[in-house]
PDB file of C-alpha atoms in Angstrom:
ATOM      1  CA  MET A   1      85.679 121.885  80.764  1.00 63.00           C
ATOM      2  CA  GLU A   2      85.767 118.178  80.022  1.00 81.00           C
ATOM      3  CA  ILE A   3      86.207 116.064  83.152  1.00 84.00           C
ATOM      4  CA  ALA A   4      88.476 113.649  81.227  1.00 85.00           C
ATOM      5  CA  ASP A   5      90.842 116.511  80.261  1.00 85.00           C
ATOM      6  CA  LEU A   6      90.824 117.717  83.843  1.00 89.00           C
ATOM      7  CA  LEU A   7      91.625 114.309  85.319  1.00 89.00           C
ATOM      8  CA  ARG A   8      94.331 113.646  82.714  1.00 91.00           C
ATOM      9  CA  ALA A   9      95.989 116.985  83.562  1.00 93.00           C
ATOM     10  CA  LEU A  10      95.869 116.312  87.304  1.00 92.00           C
ATOM     11  CA  ALA A  11      97.067 112.709  87.081  1.00 94.00           C
ATOM     12  CA  ASN A  12     100.744 113.651  87.124  1.00 96.00           C
ATOM     13  CA  GLU A  13     102.923 114.764  90.045  1.00 96.00           C
ATOM     14  CA  ARG A  14     104.927 117.161  87.889  1.00 97.00           C
ATOM     15  CA  ARG A  15     101.820 118.962  86.664  1.00 97.00           C
ATOM     16  CA  LEU A  16     100.530 119.188  90.231  1.00 97.00           C
ATOM     17  CA  GLN A  17     103.899 120.672  91.223  1.00 98.00           C
ATOM     18  CA  ILE A  18     103.639 123.254  88.438  1.00 98.00           C
ATOM     19  CA  LEU A  19     100.160 124.258  89.613  1.00 97.00           C
ATOM     20  CA  ASP A  20     101.465 124.600  93.157  1.00 97.00           C
ATOM     21  CA  TRP A  21     104.382 126.799  92.075  1.00 98.00           C
ATOM     22  CA  LEU A  22     102.101 128.980  89.942  1.00 98.00           C
ATOM     23  CA  LYS A  23      99.835 129.571  92.933  1.00 97.00           C
ATOM     24  CA  ASP A  24     102.550 131.845  94.385  1.00 97.00           C
ATOM     25  CA  PRO A  25     104.921 132.626  91.513  1.00 97.00           C
ATOM     26  CA  THR A  26     106.914 135.321  93.325  1.00 96.00           C
ATOM     27  CA  ALA A  27     107.874 132.813  96.016  1.00 97.00           C
ATOM     28  CA  HIS A  28     109.032 130.183  93.524  1.00 97.00           C
ATOM     29  CA  PHE A  29     110.506 132.041  90.547  1.00 96.00           C
ATOM     30  CA  PRO A  30     113.018 134.866  90.036  1.00 94.00           C
ATOM     31  CA  PRO A  31     111.978 138.216  88.559  1.00 93.00           C
ATOM     32  CA  GLN A  32     111.637 138.160  84.779  1.00 94.00           C
ATOM     33  CA  VAL A  33     112.929 140.639  82.211  1.00 92.00           C
ATOM     34  CA  HIS A  34     109.660 140.427  80.263  1.00 92.00           C
ATOM     35  CA  GLY A  35     106.261 139.943  81.836  1.00 91.00           C
ATOM     36  CA  ASP A  36     105.108 140.315  85.417  1.00 93.00           C
ATOM     37  CA  LEU A  37     105.140 137.024  87.352  1.00 95.00           C
ATOM     38  CA  VAL A  38     101.626 137.584  88.727  1.00 93.00           C
ATOM     39  CA  GLU A  39      99.904 139.501  85.929  1.00 94.00           C
ATOM     40  CA  ASP A  40     101.445 137.769  82.906  1.00 95.00           C
ATOM     41  CA  GLY A  41     102.520 134.464  84.385  1.00 97.00           C
ATOM     42  CA  VAL A  42     105.795 132.595  84.563  1.00 97.00           C
ATOM     43  CA  CYS A  43     107.980 132.037  81.511  1.00 97.00           C
ATOM     44  CA  GLY A  44     108.006 128.425  80.397  1.00 97.00           C
ATOM     45  CA  VAL A  45     111.819 128.482  80.433  1.00 96.00           C
ATOM     46  CA  PHE A  46     111.803 129.135  84.206  1.00 97.00           C
ATOM     47  CA  ILE A  47     109.245 126.387  84.796  1.00 98.00           C
ATOM     48  CA  ALA A  48     111.260 123.872  82.740  1.00 98.00           C
ATOM     49  CA  ASP A  49     114.466 124.784  84.593  1.00 97.00           C
ATOM     50  CA  LYS A  50     112.862 124.467  88.023  1.00 97.00           C
ATOM     51  CA  LEU A  51     111.202 121.171  87.068  1.00 97.00           C
ATOM     52  CA  GLY A  52     114.472 119.878  85.567  1.00 97.00           C
ATOM     53  CA  VAL A  53     112.950 118.953  82.206  1.00 97.00           C
ATOM     54  CA  SER A  54     113.548 119.863  78.575  1.00 97.00           C
ATOM     55  CA  ALA A  55     111.468 122.436  76.734  1.00 95.00           C
ATOM     56  CA  PRO A  56     109.581 119.759  74.731  1.00 96.00           C
ATOM     57  CA  THR A  57     108.726 117.866  77.929  1.00 97.00           C
ATOM     58  CA  LEU A  58     107.472 121.041  79.566  1.00 97.00           C
ATOM     59  CA  SER A  59     105.448 121.845  76.447  1.00 96.00           C
ATOM     60  CA  GLU A  60     103.587 118.555  76.788  1.00 97.00           C
ATOM     61  CA  HIS A  61     102.860 119.148  80.477  1.00 97.00           C
ATOM     62  CA  MET A  62     101.644 122.676  79.760  1.00 98.00           C
ATOM     63  CA  ARG A  63      99.598 121.542  76.754  1.00 96.00           C
ATOM     64  CA  LEU A  64      97.578 119.272  79.035  1.00 96.00           C
ATOM     65  CA  LEU A  65      97.159 121.977  81.694  1.00 97.00           C
ATOM     66  CA  VAL A  66      96.060 124.499  79.056  1.00 96.00           C
ATOM     67  CA  GLN A  67      93.713 121.963  77.432  1.00 94.00           C
ATOM     68  CA  ALA A  68      92.057 121.450  80.831  1.00 94.00           C
ATOM     69  CA  ARG A  69      91.974 125.288  81.143  1.00 95.00           C
ATOM     70  CA  LEU A  70      93.748 125.138  84.515  1.00 96.00           C
ATOM     71  CA  VAL A  71      96.411 127.522  83.229  1.00 97.00           C
ATOM     72  CA  ALA A  72      96.245 130.309  80.685  1.00 97.00           C
ATOM     73  CA  PRO A  73      99.121 130.881  78.251  1.00 98.00           C
ATOM     74  CA  LYS A  74     100.259 134.322  77.132  1.00 97.00           C
ATOM     75  CA  ARG A  75     102.803 135.035  74.415  1.00 96.00           C
ATOM     76  CA  ILE A  76     105.271 137.847  75.025  1.00 95.00           C
ATOM     77  CA  LYS A  77     107.883 138.209  72.300  1.00 93.00           C
ATOM     78  CA  GLN A  78     109.091 134.656  71.562  1.00 94.00           C
ATOM     79  CA  TRP A  79     108.245 133.224  74.986  1.00 95.00           C
ATOM     80  CA  THR A  80     105.108 131.716  76.468  1.00 97.00           C
ATOM     81  CA  PHE A  81     104.108 132.660  80.000  1.00 98.00           C
ATOM     82  CA  TYR A  82     101.678 130.668  82.126  1.00 98.00           C
ATOM     83  CA  ARG A  83      99.425 131.602  85.013  1.00 97.00           C
ATOM     84  CA  ARG A  84      96.738 129.714  86.878  1.00 97.00           C
ATOM     85  CA  ASP A  85      93.087 130.327  86.057  1.00 96.00           C
ATOM     86  CA  GLU A  86      91.695 130.447  89.590  1.00 96.00           C
ATOM     87  CA  ALA A  87      88.043 130.526  88.484  1.00 95.00           C
ATOM     88  CA  VAL A  88      88.473 127.360  86.432  1.00 94.00           C
ATOM     89  CA  ILE A  89      90.423 125.690  89.250  1.00 94.00           C
ATOM     90  CA  ALA A  90      87.594 126.485  91.698  1.00 95.00           C
ATOM     91  CA  GLU A  91      85.033 125.060  89.264  1.00 92.00           C
ATOM     92  CA  ALA A  92      87.209 121.979  88.665  1.00 89.00           C
ATOM     93  CA  THR A  93      87.505 121.404  92.411  1.00 89.00           C
ATOM     94  CA  ARG A  94      83.727 121.618  92.724  1.00 91.00           C
ATOM     95  CA  ARG A  95      83.128 119.209  89.830  1.00 86.00           C
ATOM     96  CA  ILE A  96      85.624 116.673  91.150  1.00 84.00           C
ATOM     97  CA  ALA A  97      84.007 116.804  94.606  1.00 87.00           C
ATOM     98  CA  GLU A  98      80.605 116.138  93.013  1.00 85.00           C
ATOM     99  CA  THR A  99      81.842 113.043  91.187  1.00 78.00           C
ATOM    100  CA  VAL A 100      83.490 111.436  94.210  1.00 70.00           C
TER     101      VAL A 100
END
């Protein structure tokens, strides 16, 4: 994990909001037809709707979160689902604390 990628991903309120929502997806998103909210992640369409942004805007936010490895994408049919990578988030938290 590159610290620059990590800081770039975390330097935006919307991306922080996405990470917060994904921490407890069943509390923040409706049930999905495809994919389990916890096991598979949340469909990008639901995240974009909740955030109030277009699909291309969400794609850019998620690209940065995936690049930093804070979230893991999973394709199911034609949709992409996202879930937090808790091990990477714990490591990122540790690395940030060391640099401060």
